[in-house]
Amino acid sequence: MSITADGYLNGTRPAPDELLPSAVPVRFVTEEGTAADAPSEYAASSDDRLGEAYRRMVVARRFDQQASALTRQGRLAVYPSSRGQEACQVAGALALRQQDWLFPTYRDTAAVVSRGVDPVEVLTLLRGDWHCGYDPVATRVAPLCTPLATQLLHAVGMADALRRRGEDAVVMAFVGDGGTSEGDFHEALNFAAVFGAPVVFLIQNNQYAISVPLAEQTAAPALAYKGVGYGVRSEQVDGNDLVAVLAVLDEAVEHARSGHGPFLVEAHTYRLDGHTNADDPGRYRDEEEVRRWAAADPLPRLQAWLRTRGTLTDQDIDAAQAEAEALAADLRARIELDGPPDVLEMFDHVYTHPTPQLNEQRRSLETEVEGTEA
């Protein structure tokens, strides 16, 4: 089905109460891996699909650990860990079809790997190279975006272009809680709503904008309410409950794909490690808080749920771990086969005819590099 959004653009817009998120985050599974008390109106995925999500989460966790280790060894310039946020990362990728697009932030490397992009290519930018490492058009994954929220307007523009071309495709745009305080976030929501763009905004609220706690950057009752003012249907979900995140994102993607305009989802989660390898989180959060969130770790939580239902065996767990170890070994072996990036390449694609100032900067850096290597 092609997306025209004519019904959305020319029809009656949703009533305000139809846009509001649930009063509490949607949840299917408790921290202990048992069924949540309150039933949800969202449809849970099949056991087979949840098993696939578990496999991807095991791989994502191991990829994150390996990337962090590579950084400590000096083989990556920087790495922003997403340990603890695997339910959001994997569900965001799993909810998409092949023709859809993903717009990640710098922290969403696990989501990009889960989308099927070569892990070595995913880490290229974080090695310090000037390009993102993979083909965005071929993979339908935009480059990892470091500036906060700037990718959201690009995502909405892409979604609007897909809609105008009649393509059956949806865009998933990731953003952190700190990004929702940026002007680009608000412009993107307004643009998406006015033009009925088929885009899903996934806010990973990991409680901190680097070191600034959520309460010190917003007075909103929940970040999901920020969508309502722009006419965007919104929802909030327990971001460490993979079953819930995937159920909500499935509905959000279908909402956008069927021509009903954008959808905003806030996933309440937690970054178990520092902002990056250069950060000391002990300076702004206490150990008790970290222990409390570690007890809600999404990976053992899903594993307990699937084992209780009898759909995850010891053999399944061993196979997932073996696959994850193989990926880590392959990553270690291939990450530096191309040698260190050529820093002078950053000047090659700025202008067709470089300016005198740029040529001067190039000569200056070239002299510095030669001095370092001498």
Short mmCIF file of C-alpha atoms in Angstrom, two decimals:
data_model
loop_
_atom_site.label_atom_id
_atom_site.label_comp_id
_atom_site.label_asym_id
_atom_site.label_seq_id
_atom_site.Cartn_x
_atom_site.Cartn_y
_atom_site.Cartn_z
CA MET A 1 0.00 0.00 0.00
CA SER A 2 1.43 3.38 -0.90
CA ILE A 3 1.36 6.18 1.62
CA THR A 4 -0.42 9.35 0.57
CA ALA A 5 -1.70 10.54 3.97
CA ASP A 6 -4.50 12.29 2.06
CA GLY A 7 -7.00 11.12 4.63
CA TYR A 8 -4.85 12.50 7.41
CA LEU A 9 -4.11 15.79 5.69
CA ASN A 10 -7.62 16.49 4.43
CA GLY A 11 -9.68 14.68 7.04
CA THR A 12 -10.54 15.32 10.63
CA ARG A 13 -7.54 15.47 12.92
CA PRO A 14 -7.57 13.35 16.12
CA ALA A 15 -9.26 14.77 19.19
CA PRO A 16 -6.85 15.89 21.94
CA ASP A 17 -7.67 12.95 24.21
CA GLU A 18 -6.82 10.53 21.38
CA LEU A 19 -3.27 11.90 21.34
CA LEU A 20 -2.54 11.49 25.04
CA PRO A 21 -0.11 8.83 26.28
CA SER A 22 -1.07 6.30 28.95
CA ALA A 23 -0.95 7.67 32.48
CA VAL A 24 1.78 5.15 33.35
CA PRO A 25 4.28 3.45 31.02
CA VAL A 26 2.92 0.45 29.12
CA ARG A 27 4.30 -2.78 30.56
CA PHE A 28 3.86 -6.49 29.88
CA VAL A 29 6.68 -8.05 31.95
CA THR A 30 7.89 -7.16 35.47
CA GLU A 31 11.53 -6.85 36.50
CA GLU A 32 11.34 -10.45 37.75
CA GLY A 33 10.21 -11.72 34.36
CA THR A 34 6.58 -12.36 35.39
CA ALA A 35 3.41 -11.00 33.82
CA ALA A 36 2.49 -7.43 34.73
CA ASP A 37 -0.75 -6.97 36.64
CA ALA A 38 -2.46 -4.46 34.35
CA PRO A 39 -3.49 -5.84 30.94
CA SER A 40 -2.38 -3.85 27.92
CA GLU A 41 -4.45 -2.83 24.90
CA TYR A 42 -1.42 -3.42 22.70
CA ALA A 43 -0.86 -6.78 21.00
CA ALA A 44 2.21 -8.74 22.13
CA SER A 45 4.44 -10.33 19.48
CA SER A 46 4.56 -14.07 18.84
CA ASP A 47 6.92 -16.22 20.90
CA ASP A 48 9.03 -16.85 17.79
CA ARG A 49 9.51 -13.13 17.23
CA LEU A 50 10.35 -12.56 20.89
CA GLY A 51 12.90 -15.36 20.65
CA GLU A 52 14.47 -13.56 17.71
CA ALA A 53 14.52 -10.36 19.76
CA TYR A 54 16.29 -12.20 22.60
CA ARG A 55 18.96 -13.48 20.18
CA ARG A 56 19.54 -9.95 18.87
CA MET A 57 19.75 -8.55 22.40
CA VAL A 58 22.43 -11.07 23.38
CA VAL A 59 24.42 -10.09 20.27
CA ALA A 60 23.84 -6.38 20.95
CA ARG A 61 25.08 -6.71 24.56
CA ARG A 62 28.25 -8.50 23.44
CA PHE A 63 28.86 -6.01 20.64
CA ASP A 64 28.62 -3.17 23.17
CA GLN A 65 31.07 -4.88 25.55
CA GLN A 66 33.53 -5.49 22.74
CA ALA A 67 33.32 -1.92 21.45
CA SER A 68 33.95 -0.61 24.98
CA ALA A 69 37.00 -2.87 25.25
CA LEU A 70 38.34 -1.66 21.90
CA THR A 71 38.08 1.90 23.17
CA ARG A 72 40.07 1.10 26.32
CA GLN A 73 42.72 -0.44 24.06
CA GLY A 74 42.94 2.78 22.03
CA ARG A 75 41.49 1.14 18.91
CA LEU A 76 38.40 3.38 18.90
CA ALA A 77 38.51 7.15 19.47
CA VAL A 78 35.36 7.17 21.59
CA TYR A 79 32.40 4.91 22.34
CA PRO A 80 29.04 5.82 23.86
CA SER A 81 27.72 2.62 25.44
CA SER A 82 24.07 1.60 25.26
CA ARG A 83 24.34 -1.21 27.84
CA GLY A 84 20.95 -1.44 29.52
CA GLN A 85 19.10 0.03 26.56
CA GLU A 86 19.07 -3.11 24.37
CA ALA A 87 15.29 -3.51 24.48
CA CYS A 88 14.87 -0.11 22.81
CA GLN A 89 17.73 -0.66 20.36
CA VAL A 90 16.57 -4.07 19.19
CA ALA A 91 12.83 -3.36 19.17
CA GLY A 92 13.41 -0.20 17.14
CA ALA A 93 15.18 -2.18 14.43
CA LEU A 94 12.88 -5.19 14.62
CA ALA A 95 9.73 -3.12 14.14
CA LEU A 96 10.92 -1.95 10.71
CA ARG A 97 10.60 -3.64 7.31
CA GLN A 98 13.44 -3.74 4.80
CA GLN A 99 12.12 -0.73 2.86
CA ASP A 100 11.91 1.47 5.98
CA TRP A 101 14.55 3.91 7.20
CA LEU A 102 16.35 4.23 10.54
CA PHE A 103 17.81 7.56 11.76
CA PRO A 104 20.11 6.79 14.74
CA THR A 105 21.99 8.94 17.22
CA TYR A 106 25.64 8.34 18.15
CA ARG A 107 24.52 5.94 20.94
CA ASP A 108 22.46 3.66 18.69
CA THR A 109 25.20 1.46 17.24
CA ALA A 110 23.52 -1.69 18.61
CA ALA A 111 20.32 -0.77 16.74
CA VAL A 112 22.28 -0.31 13.51
CA VAL A 113 23.97 -3.71 13.99
CA SER A 114 20.56 -5.23 14.69
CA ARG A 115 19.37 -3.66 11.43
CA GLY A 116 21.98 -5.81 9.65
CA VAL A 117 24.83 -3.37 9.01
CA ASP A 118 28.39 -4.77 9.28
CA PRO A 119 29.63 -4.04 12.86
CA VAL A 120 33.04 -2.95 11.57
CA GLU A 121 31.37 -0.40 9.30
CA VAL A 122 29.13 0.75 12.17
CA LEU A 123 32.22 1.63 14.25
CA THR A 124 34.09 3.40 11.44
CA LEU A 125 32.95 6.87 12.51
CA LEU A 126 33.94 6.15 16.13
CA ARG A 127 37.44 5.22 14.98
CA GLY A 128 37.79 8.86 13.95
CA ASP A 129 37.17 8.48 10.23
CA TRP A 130 35.49 11.30 8.30
CA HIS A 131 32.67 9.15 6.86
CA CYS A 132 30.05 6.95 8.47
CA GLY A 133 31.49 3.67 7.16
CA TYR A 134 28.38 2.25 5.47
CA ASP A 135 26.17 3.14 2.52
CA PRO A 136 23.08 4.90 3.93
CA VAL A 137 21.05 4.38 0.76
CA ALA A 138 21.82 0.66 0.45
CA THR A 139 21.24 -0.03 4.14
CA ARG A 140 18.43 2.50 4.64
CA VAL A 141 20.23 3.68 7.76
CA ALA A 142 21.23 7.34 8.07
CA PRO A 143 24.70 8.12 9.49
CA LEU A 144 25.09 8.07 13.29
CA CYS A 145 24.27 11.62 14.34
CA THR A 146 26.35 13.30 17.07
CA PRO A 147 24.71 16.79 17.24
CA LEU A 148 21.61 16.52 19.42
CA ALA A 149 18.31 16.14 17.53
CA THR A 150 19.52 17.53 14.19
CA GLN A 151 18.80 14.16 12.56
CA LEU A 152 15.10 14.48 13.42
CA LEU A 153 14.43 17.14 10.78
CA HIS A 154 16.34 15.06 8.26
CA ALA A 155 14.19 12.06 9.23
CA VAL A 156 10.97 14.00 8.79
CA GLY A 157 12.16 15.34 5.44
CA MET A 158 12.93 11.80 4.33
CA ALA A 159 9.53 10.57 5.53
CA ASP A 160 7.72 13.37 3.72
CA ALA A 161 9.67 12.64 0.53
CA LEU A 162 8.77 8.93 0.75
CA ARG A 163 5.13 9.87 1.23
CA ARG A 164 5.13 12.21 -1.76
CA ARG A 165 6.72 9.51 -3.94
CA GLY A 166 4.05 7.03 -2.89
CA GLU A 167 6.53 4.62 -1.33
CA ASP A 168 5.33 2.14 1.29
CA ALA A 169 8.00 3.09 3.81
CA VAL A 170 8.21 4.45 7.34
CA VAL A 171 11.04 6.31 9.10
CA MET A 172 12.10 5.51 12.68
CA ALA A 173 13.97 8.42 14.30
CA PHE A 174 15.83 7.85 17.57
CA VAL A 175 16.50 10.66 20.05
CA GLY A 176 17.64 10.85 23.66
CA ASP A 177 15.90 12.66 26.51
CA GLY A 178 18.40 15.53 26.26
CA GLY A 179 17.54 15.91 22.58
CA THR A 180 13.91 16.75 23.43
CA SER A 181 15.12 20.06 24.90
CA GLU A 182 16.59 21.09 21.54
CA GLY A 183 14.77 23.33 19.07
CA ASP A 184 15.24 20.81 16.26
CA PHE A 185 13.08 18.31 18.18
CA HIS A 186 10.15 20.71 18.34
CA GLU A 187 10.52 21.83 14.72
CA ALA A 188 10.60 18.21 13.62
CA LEU A 189 7.42 17.32 15.49
CA ASN A 190 5.60 20.34 14.08
CA PHE A 191 6.79 19.64 10.53
CA ALA A 192 5.86 15.96 10.80
CA ALA A 193 2.38 16.65 12.13
CA VAL A 194 1.51 19.42 9.67
CA PHE A 195 2.58 17.35 6.66
CA GLY A 196 1.41 13.97 7.96
CA ALA A 197 4.87 12.45 7.57
CA PRO A 198 5.08 8.69 8.22
CA VAL A 199 7.67 8.92 10.97
CA VAL A 200 7.97 7.36 14.43
CA PHE A 201 9.98 9.29 17.03
CA LEU A 202 11.51 6.96 19.63
CA ILE A 203 12.76 8.83 22.72
CA GLN A 204 15.15 6.72 24.76
CA ASN A 205 14.81 8.42 28.12
CA ASN A 206 17.87 7.06 29.92
CA GLN A 207 17.41 9.64 32.71
CA TYR A 208 20.49 11.77 31.97
CA ALA A 209 21.52 14.32 29.34
CA ILE A 210 25.22 13.50 29.80
CA SER A 211 25.34 14.44 33.54
CA VAL A 212 22.14 16.49 33.82
CA PRO A 213 19.29 14.51 35.42
CA LEU A 214 15.90 14.58 33.74
CA ALA A 215 14.27 16.69 36.48
CA GLU A 216 16.74 19.50 35.81
CA GLN A 217 16.11 19.72 32.08
CA THR A 218 12.31 19.49 31.81
CA ALA A 219 9.18 20.11 33.87
CA ALA A 220 7.00 17.94 31.61
CA PRO A 221 5.09 15.17 33.47
CA ALA A 222 6.58 12.78 30.89
CA LEU A 223 8.44 13.45 27.63
CA ALA A 224 5.65 11.71 25.72
CA TYR A 225 3.36 14.66 26.49
CA LYS A 226 5.55 16.87 24.31
CA GLY A 227 3.97 15.31 21.22
CA VAL A 228 0.42 16.29 22.12
CA GLY A 229 0.96 20.03 21.66
CA TYR A 230 1.93 19.42 18.05
CA GLY A 231 -0.95 17.05 17.27
CA VAL A 232 1.20 13.92 17.37
CA ARG A 233 -0.22 10.75 18.91
CA SER A 234 2.02 9.77 21.81
CA GLU A 235 2.70 6.88 24.17
CA GLN A 236 5.09 6.02 27.00
CA VAL A 237 6.43 2.54 27.67
CA ASP A 238 8.72 0.68 30.06
CA GLY A 239 11.87 0.80 27.94
CA ASN A 240 13.45 -2.19 29.69
CA ASP A 241 10.51 -4.44 28.82
CA LEU A 242 11.21 -5.69 25.30
CA VAL A 243 7.73 -7.21 24.97
CA ALA A 244 6.12 -3.84 25.72
CA VAL A 245 8.50 -1.74 23.61
CA LEU A 246 8.02 -3.96 20.58
CA ALA A 247 4.23 -4.03 20.98
CA VAL A 248 4.00 -0.23 21.16
CA LEU A 249 6.46 0.32 18.29
CA ASP A 250 4.60 -2.19 16.10
CA GLU A 251 1.44 -0.15 16.53
CA ALA A 252 3.30 3.13 16.05
CA VAL A 253 4.85 1.93 12.79
CA GLU A 254 1.50 0.62 11.52
CA HIS A 255 -0.09 3.96 12.47
CA ALA A 256 2.46 5.83 10.34
CA ARG A 257 2.43 3.29 7.51
CA SER A 258 -1.35 3.40 7.14
CA GLY A 259 -1.36 7.16 6.56
CA HIS A 260 -2.33 8.40 10.04
CA GLY A 261 0.70 10.64 10.44
CA PRO A 262 3.56 10.66 12.97
CA PHE A 263 3.74 8.85 16.33
CA LEU A 264 5.93 9.62 19.34
CA VAL A 265 7.04 6.96 21.84
CA GLU A 266 8.92 7.65 25.08
CA ALA A 267 10.77 4.59 26.40
CA HIS A 268 11.82 4.85 30.06
CA THR A 269 15.20 3.15 30.32
CA TYR A 270 18.65 3.60 31.85
CA ARG A 271 22.24 3.89 30.67
CA LEU A 272 24.14 1.48 32.94
CA ASP A 273 27.58 2.76 31.84
CA GLY A 274 28.94 6.28 31.51
CA HIS A 275 27.93 8.74 28.80
CA THR A 276 31.08 7.73 26.92
CA ASN A 277 34.40 6.13 27.84
CA ALA A 278 35.56 9.68 28.80
CA ASP A 279 32.82 10.08 31.42
CA ASP A 280 32.84 9.30 35.16
CA PRO A 281 29.16 8.71 36.06
CA GLY A 282 30.08 8.32 39.74
CA ARG A 283 30.31 12.12 39.89
CA TYR A 284 26.59 12.63 39.27
CA ARG A 285 24.71 9.47 40.29
CA ASP A 286 24.93 7.12 43.28
CA GLU A 287 25.50 3.39 43.41
CA GLU A 288 22.06 2.64 44.85
CA GLU A 289 20.41 4.17 41.78
CA VAL A 290 22.57 2.10 39.46
CA ARG A 291 21.83 -1.09 41.43
CA ARG A 292 18.09 -0.40 41.24
CA TRP A 293 18.18 -0.04 37.47
CA ALA A 294 20.56 -2.99 37.05
CA ALA A 295 17.86 -5.11 38.69
CA ALA A 296 15.57 -4.07 35.80
CA ASP A 297 18.13 -5.12 33.15
CA PRO A 298 16.14 -5.88 29.98
CA LEU A 299 18.16 -8.94 28.92
CA PRO A 300 17.72 -11.31 31.94
CA ARG A 301 14.17 -9.98 32.21
CA LEU A 302 13.24 -11.19 28.72
CA GLN A 303 15.17 -14.42 29.23
CA ALA A 304 13.19 -15.18 32.42
CA TRP A 305 9.91 -14.39 30.64
CA LEU A 306 10.64 -16.67 27.70
CA ARG A 307 11.88 -19.51 29.90
CA THR A 308 8.75 -19.30 32.04
CA ARG A 309 6.69 -19.66 28.88
CA GLY A 310 8.80 -22.63 27.79
CA THR A 311 9.87 -21.00 24.54
CA LEU A 312 13.58 -20.51 25.31
CA THR A 313 15.81 -23.53 25.95
CA ASP A 314 19.37 -23.88 27.23
CA GLN A 315 20.37 -24.72 23.66
CA ASP A 316 18.82 -21.46 22.43
CA ILE A 317 20.75 -19.48 25.03
CA ASP A 318 24.03 -21.24 24.22
CA ALA A 319 23.50 -20.66 20.49
CA ALA A 320 22.85 -16.94 21.00
CA GLN A 321 25.94 -16.57 23.18
CA ALA A 322 28.07 -18.48 20.68
CA GLU A 323 26.88 -16.21 17.88
CA ALA A 324 27.67 -13.16 20.01
CA GLU A 325 31.19 -14.41 20.78
CA ALA A 326 31.79 -15.10 17.09
CA LEU A 327 30.72 -11.56 16.23
CA ALA A 328 33.07 -10.14 18.88
CA ALA A 329 35.99 -12.24 17.61
CA ASP A 330 35.31 -11.17 14.03
CA LEU A 331 35.12 -7.53 15.12
CA ARG A 332 38.48 -7.76 16.91
CA ALA A 333 40.08 -9.36 13.86
CA ARG A 334 38.76 -6.92 11.25
CA ILE A 335 38.53 -3.56 13.00
CA GLU A 336 41.99 -2.39 11.95
CA LEU A 337 42.63 -4.32 8.73
CA ASP A 338 42.40 -1.10 6.73
CA GLY A 339 44.99 0.60 8.95
CA PRO A 340 44.47 3.90 10.75
CA PRO A 341 42.32 6.53 9.03
CA ASP A 342 44.15 9.09 6.87
CA VAL A 343 43.39 12.33 8.68
CA LEU A 344 44.16 14.40 5.57
CA GLU A 345 41.20 12.84 3.78
CA MET A 346 38.92 15.14 5.74
CA PHE A 347 39.92 17.94 3.35
CA ASP A 348 39.23 15.99 0.16
CA HIS A 349 35.46 16.36 -0.08
CA VAL A 350 34.73 19.80 1.34
CA TYR A 351 34.84 21.83 -1.89
CA THR A 352 35.42 20.98 -5.55
CA HIS A 353 37.95 23.84 -5.56
CA PRO A 354 39.40 24.19 -2.02
CA THR A 355 39.69 27.71 -0.63
CA PRO A 356 43.14 29.18 0.17
CA GLN A 357 42.29 28.95 3.86
CA LEU A 358 41.47 25.26 3.56
CA ASN A 359 44.69 24.58 1.66
CA GLU A 360 46.62 26.36 4.40
CA GLN A 361 44.93 24.24 7.08
CA ARG A 362 45.77 21.10 5.12
CA ARG A 363 49.46 22.06 4.82
CA SER A 364 49.58 22.87 8.53
CA LEU A 365 48.13 19.50 9.53
CA GLU A 366 50.31 17.68 7.02
CA THR A 367 53.41 19.25 8.59
CA GLU A 368 52.19 18.29 12.06
CA VAL A 369 51.52 14.67 11.02
CA GLU A 370 54.95 14.38 9.38
CA GLY A 371 56.54 15.70 12.57
CA THR A 372 54.67 13.14 14.66
CA GLU A 373 55.72 10.26 12.40
CA ALA A 374 59.37 11.37 12.19
#
